[in-house]
Amino acid sequence: MTDTTSDLDARGTEGDALDQDANLDQVEDGDAEAGDGEGDSDAAPASTGGNGRAAADLFRESEIAADYVEGLLDILDYDGDIDELVVSGRPVVEVVEGGDGSGRRLQALVGQRGATLEALQELSRLAVFRQTGSPSRLLLDVGGYRALRRKELGAIAKNAAEKVKEYGEAVRLEPMSAFERKCVHDVINALPGVESESEGVEPARRIVVRPVA
C-alpha cells in the first residue's frame, strides 16, 4: 500500500503558500492606497525591518530566494550575478548582467511588461515559504527592470493627474500588477488636487485617478 500522507501534506503546504501569496499582493496594494512607503529605496535599520521582523530573518529570506534563482539560472544556462539585500524592511534579490551578452538573455526573465518577472517572484516567495513556513514580501528584480518601469509609471501617473485637473473627470488607467499600482499610488499621493484608488480584481485590477473631493 502506497503512503500518500507526505504527498498530501506537501500539496497542502504549497496551497497554503499560494493563498498567502495572494493575500500579500492584496496587502501590498492596500498599503499603497494608504501611502505606505514600500517602494522607497532607503535601506532598513540594521536591527529590524520596517515590518517589525529582524533584519537577519529578512536577509535569510533573500538568501533562500537567491539560491532558488541561482538554480534556475543554472538550469537555463544564463549568466548573471545575484545580489541579496534588505531594503526598506523588505528582502530583495537583484539579478544583474554577469558577462558579455547576458543582458539580452536576462530580459527573457522579465517578459512582456514584467509578466515573467512577476511569476518568478511568486515562485521565489514560495521557495522561501517552504523553508521558513512564513509568507514573504520578497521583491525580485532582473536587469534593473523595476527602476526603469518605475520611471515610466511616474510619467503615466503625472499625465493622468494633469488630465484630471484639466477636465475635472476621473481617469482609469490600464490594468497593472501590485508593484505597478504601488508606483502610481506613490506619485499620485504626492500631487495636490488628485487622489487614487484601485478597483477591480486580478488580473484586471486597475487604478482610478480622480479629483480630491
C-alpha positions as a LaTeX table, in Angstrom:
\begin{tabular}{lrrr}
\hline
Residue & $x$ (\AA) & $y$ (\AA) & $z$ (\AA) \\
\hline
Met1 & 0.00 & 0.00 & 0.00 \\
Thr2 & 1.42 & 3.39 & $-1.02$ \\
Asp3 & 1.72 & 6.02 & 1.69 \\
Thr4 & 0.30 & 9.26 & 0.30 \\
Thr5 & 0.33 & 11.25 & 3.54 \\
Ser6 & 3.57 & 13.10 & 2.83 \\
Asp7 & 2.46 & 13.92 & $-0.70$ \\
Leu8 & $-0.85$ & 15.30 & 0.55 \\
Asp9 & 0.95 & 17.31 & 3.21 \\
Ala10 & 3.26 & 18.76 & 0.57 \\
Arg11 & 0.34 & 19.74 & $-1.62$ \\
Gly12 & $-1.43$ & 21.29 & 1.32 \\
Thr13 & 1.65 & 23.29 & 2.23 \\
Glu14 & 2.04 & 24.53 & $-1.33$ \\
Gly15 & $-1.62$ & 25.51 & $-1.48$ \\
Asp16 & $-1.30$ & 27.42 & 1.79 \\
Ala17 & 1.73 & 29.23 & 0.41 \\
Leu18 & $-0.10$ & 30.27 & $-2.75$ \\
Asp19 & $-3.04$ & 31.53 & $-0.69$ \\
Gln20 & $-0.65$ & 33.51 & 1.50 \\
Asp21 & 0.99 & 34.95 & $-1.63$ \\
Ala22 & $-2.35$ & 36.11 & $-2.99$ \\
Asn23 & $-3.05$ & 37.80 & 0.33 \\
Leu24 & 0.35 & 39.50 & 0.22 \\
Asp25 & $-0.46$ & 41.12 & $-3.13$ \\
Gln26 & $-3.73$ & 42.41 & $-1.70$ \\
Val27 & $-1.89$ & 43.82 & 1.30 \\
Glu28 & 0.70 & 45.50 & $-0.90$ \\
Asp29 & $-1.96$ & 47.20 & $-2.98$ \\
Gly30 & $-3.85$ & 48.20 & 0.16 \\
Asp31 & $-0.68$ & 49.59 & 1.70 \\
Ala32 & $-0.13$ & 51.60 & $-1.46$ \\
Glu33 & $-3.54$ & 53.23 & $-1.17$ \\
Ala34 & $-2.76$ & 54.09 & 2.43 \\
Gly35 & 0.50 & 55.75 & 1.40 \\
Asp36 & 2.83 & 53.06 & 2.72 \\
Gly37 & 6.49 & 53.65 & 1.83 \\
Glu38 & 7.03 & 50.18 & 0.43 \\
Gly39 & 8.65 & 51.42 & $-2.74$ \\
Asp40 & 11.22 & 53.67 & $-1.06$ \\
Ser41 & 14.87 & 52.89 & $-1.72$ \\
Asp42 & 16.23 & 53.76 & 1.73 \\
Ala43 & 17.89 & 50.85 & 3.49 \\
Ala44 & 16.18 & 49.36 & 6.50 \\
Pro45 & 17.65 & 49.76 & 10.02 \\
Ala46 & 20.23 & 47.15 & 10.91 \\
Ser47 & 18.29 & 45.63 & 13.79 \\
Thr48 & 14.76 & 45.29 & 12.46 \\
Gly49 & 12.86 & 45.60 & 9.19 \\
Gly50 & 10.09 & 48.09 & 8.54 \\
Asn51 & 7.52 & 45.38 & 9.29 \\
Gly52 & 9.00 & 44.61 & 12.71 \\
Arg53 & 10.89 & 41.47 & 11.65 \\
Ala54 & 14.59 & 41.11 & 12.40 \\
Ala55 & 16.88 & 42.20 & 9.59 \\
Ala56 & 18.73 & 38.88 & 9.91 \\
Asp57 & 15.49 & 37.00 & 9.20 \\
Leu58 & 14.75 & 39.20 & 6.21 \\
Phe59 & 18.25 & 38.69 & 4.84 \\
Arg60 & 17.83 & 34.95 & 5.30 \\
Glu61 & 14.74 & 35.16 & 3.08 \\
Ser62 & 16.75 & 36.93 & 0.40 \\
Glu63 & 19.43 & 34.21 & 0.65 \\
Ile64 & 16.87 & 31.44 & 0.19 \\
Ala65 & 15.34 & 33.21 & $-2.80$ \\
Ala66 & 18.79 & 33.90 & $-4.26$ \\
Asp67 & 19.66 & 30.20 & $-4.06$ \\
Tyr68 & 16.42 & 29.36 & $-5.84$ \\
Val69 & 17.03 & 31.91 & $-8.60$ \\
Glu70 & 20.65 & 30.79 & $-8.98$ \\
Gly71 & 19.47 & 27.22 & $-9.51$ \\
Leu72 & 17.04 & 28.45 & $-12.16$ \\
Leu73 & 19.79 & 30.36 & $-13.97$ \\
Asp74 & 21.97 & 27.24 & $-13.95$ \\
Ile75 & 19.17 & 25.19 & $-15.50$ \\
Leu76 & 18.62 & 27.82 & $-18.21$ \\
Asp77 & 22.39 & 28.28 & $-18.68$ \\
Tyr78 & 22.00 & 32.03 & $-18.15$ \\
Asp79 & 24.89 & 34.10 & $-16.81$ \\
Gly80 & 24.03 & 36.62 & $-14.11$ \\
Asp81 & 25.26 & 37.98 & $-10.80$ \\
Ile82 & 22.86 & 37.85 & $-7.85$ \\
Asp83 & 22.74 & 40.44 & $-5.08$ \\
Glu84 & 20.95 & 39.75 & $-1.77$ \\
Leu85 & 19.65 & 42.83 & 0.04 \\
Val86 & 17.22 & 44.11 & 2.64 \\
Val87 & 15.65 & 47.40 & 1.52 \\
Ser88 & 13.05 & 49.34 & 3.49 \\
Gly89 & 12.33 & 46.32 & 5.68 \\
Arg90 & 11.87 & 44.03 & 2.72 \\
Pro91 & 14.05 & 41.18 & 1.36 \\
Val92 & 15.28 & 41.91 & $-2.16$ \\
Val93 & 17.06 & 39.81 & $-4.78$ \\
Glu94 & 18.57 & 41.54 & $-7.80$ \\
Val95 & 19.87 & 39.69 & $-10.86$ \\
Val96 & 22.32 & 41.76 & $-12.90$ \\
Glu97 & 24.38 & 41.13 & $-16.01$ \\
Gly98 & 27.27 & 38.81 & $-15.36$ \\
Gly99 & 29.01 & 38.57 & $-18.72$ \\
Asp100 & 29.08 & 39.52 & $-22.40$ \\
Gly101 & 25.65 & 39.35 & $-23.97$ \\
Ser102 & 23.96 & 38.25 & $-20.78$ \\
Gly103 & 21.75 & 41.33 & $-20.60$ \\
Arg104 & 19.68 & 40.35 & $-23.60$ \\
Arg105 & 19.21 & 36.82 & $-22.30$ \\
Leu106 & 18.21 & 38.04 & $-18.86$ \\
Gln107 & 15.45 & 40.12 & $-20.44$ \\
Ala108 & 13.70 & 36.84 & $-21.18$ \\
Leu109 & 13.24 & 36.52 & $-17.41$ \\
Val110 & 11.35 & 39.84 & $-17.40$ \\
Gly111 & 8.86 & 39.10 & $-20.16$ \\
Gln112 & 6.25 & 41.42 & $-21.61$ \\
Arg113 & 5.58 & 44.24 & $-19.15$ \\
Gly114 & 7.28 & 42.21 & $-16.43$ \\
Ala115 & 4.82 & 39.31 & $-16.53$ \\
Thr116 & 7.54 & 36.65 & $-16.39$ \\
Leu117 & 9.35 & 38.54 & $-13.62$ \\
Glu118 & 6.18 & 38.64 & $-11.51$ \\
Ala119 & 5.73 & 34.89 & $-11.95$ \\
Leu120 & 9.34 & 34.22 & $-10.94$ \\
Gln121 & 8.88 & 36.44 & $-7.90$ \\
Glu122 & 5.90 & 34.35 & $-6.81$ \\
Leu123 & 7.92 & 31.15 & $-7.22$ \\
Ser124 & 10.77 & 32.65 & $-5.21$ \\
Arg125 & 8.36 & 33.61 & $-2.44$ \\
Leu126 & 7.04 & 30.07 & $-2.45$ \\
Ala127 & 10.60 & 28.75 & $-2.09$ \\
Val128 & 11.04 & 30.99 & 0.96 \\
Phe129 & 7.72 & 29.85 & 2.43 \\
Arg130 & 8.68 & 26.19 & 2.09 \\
Gln131 & 11.83 & 26.72 & 4.14 \\
Thr132 & 10.61 & 29.24 & 6.70 \\
Gly133 & 6.92 & 28.47 & 6.98 \\
Ser134 & 6.18 & 32.20 & 6.80 \\
Pro135 & 4.89 & 34.28 & 3.88 \\
Ser136 & 7.43 & 36.65 & 2.35 \\
Arg137 & 7.24 & 40.11 & 0.82 \\
Leu138 & 10.34 & 39.35 & $-1.24$ \\
Leu139 & 10.96 & 41.66 & $-4.20$ \\
Leu140 & 12.75 & 40.18 & $-7.23$ \\
Asp141 & 14.33 & 42.37 & $-9.89$ \\
Val142 & 16.17 & 41.46 & $-13.09$ \\
Gly143 & 18.45 & 43.76 & $-15.03$ \\
Gly144 & 17.18 & 46.89 & $-13.28$ \\
Tyr145 & 13.75 & 46.48 & $-14.85$ \\
Arg146 & 11.79 & 47.73 & $-11.85$ \\
Ala147 & 13.68 & 51.05 & $-11.67$ \\
Leu148 & 13.04 & 51.70 & $-15.37$ \\
Arg149 & 9.40 & 50.70 & $-15.08$ \\
Arg150 & 9.00 & 52.92 & $-12.02$ \\
Lys151 & 10.11 & 55.93 & $-14.10$ \\
Glu152 & 7.67 & 55.04 & $-16.88$ \\
Leu153 & 4.83 & 54.68 & $-14.39$ \\
Gly154 & 5.73 & 58.02 & $-12.83$ \\
Ala155 & 5.23 & 59.69 & $-16.19$ \\
Ile156 & 1.92 & 57.86 & $-16.70$ \\
Ala157 & 0.70 & 58.93 & $-13.27$ \\
Lys158 & 1.62 & 62.59 & $-13.81$ \\
Asn159 & $-0.06$ & 62.60 & $-17.21$ \\
Ala160 & $-3.24$ & 61.16 & $-15.69$ \\
Ala161 & $-3.16$ & 63.76 & $-12.92$ \\
Glu162 & $-2.85$ & 66.57 & $-15.46$ \\
Lys163 & $-5.89$ & 65.28 & $-17.36$ \\
Val164 & $-7.91$ & 65.04 & $-14.15$ \\
Lys165 & $-7.04$ & 68.62 & $-13.20$ \\
Glu166 & $-7.77$ & 69.91 & $-16.70$ \\
Tyr167 & $-11.11$ & 68.19 & $-17.28$ \\
Gly168 & $-12.26$ & 67.53 & $-13.72$ \\
Glu169 & $-13.11$ & 63.92 & $-14.53$ \\
Ala170 & $-11.73$ & 60.61 & $-13.26$ \\
Val171 & $-9.13$ & 58.79 & $-15.37$ \\
Arg172 & $-8.95$ & 54.99 & $-15.35$ \\
Leu173 & $-5.55$ & 53.50 & $-16.11$ \\
Glu174 & $-4.85$ & 50.15 & $-17.73$ \\
Pro175 & $-4.69$ & 47.03 & $-15.53$ \\
Met176 & $-1.44$ & 46.76 & $-13.57$ \\
Ser177 & 0.38 & 44.45 & $-11.21$ \\
Ala178 & 0.58 & 45.21 & $-7.47$ \\
Phe179 & 4.10 & 46.60 & $-7.93$ \\
Glu180 & 2.98 & 48.89 & $-10.75$ \\
Arg181 & $-0.06$ & 50.13 & $-8.83$ \\
Lys182 & 2.15 & 50.89 & $-5.84$ \\
Cys183 & 4.40 & 53.05 & $-8.01$ \\
Val184 & 1.45 & 55.00 & $-9.39$ \\
His185 & $-0.15$ & 55.47 & $-5.96$ \\
Asp186 & 3.13 & 56.87 & $-4.63$ \\
Val187 & 3.25 & 59.54 & $-7.36$ \\
Ile188 & $-0.42$ & 60.49 & $-7.12$ \\
Asn189 & $-0.27$ & 60.73 & $-3.32$ \\
Ala190 & 2.49 & 63.34 & $-3.67$ \\
Leu191 & 0.48 & 65.56 & $-6.07$ \\
Pro192 & $-2.04$ & 68.17 & $-4.89$ \\
Gly193 & $-5.65$ & 68.13 & $-6.01$ \\
Val194 & $-5.82$ & 64.46 & $-7.04$ \\
Glu195 & $-6.24$ & 61.10 & $-5.36$ \\
Ser196 & $-6.15$ & 57.48 & $-6.46$ \\
Glu197 & $-7.68$ & 54.14 & $-5.58$ \\
Ser198 & $-7.67$ & 50.65 & $-7.05$ \\
Glu199 & $-10.73$ & 48.91 & $-8.42$ \\
Gly200 & $-11.49$ & 45.51 & $-9.94$ \\
Val201 & $-9.93$ & 42.12 & $-9.35$ \\
Glu202 & $-6.76$ & 40.48 & $-10.62$ \\
Pro203 & $-5.61$ & 40.33 & $-13.32$ \\
Ala204 & $-7.76$ & 43.29 & $-14.39$ \\
Arg205 & $-7.23$ & 45.37 & $-11.24$ \\
Arg206 & $-6.52$ & 48.99 & $-12.17$ \\
Ile207 & $-6.08$ & 52.46 & $-10.70$ \\
Val208 & $-8.60$ & 55.28 & $-10.91$ \\
Val209 & $-7.28$ & 58.83 & $-10.56$ \\
Arg210 & $-9.89$ & 61.46 & $-9.64$ \\
Pro211 & $-10.12$ & 64.99 & $-8.24$ \\
Val212 & $-9.93$ & 65.33 & $-4.48$ \\
Ala213 & $-13.47$ & 65.52 & $-3.16$ \\
\hline
\end{tabular}
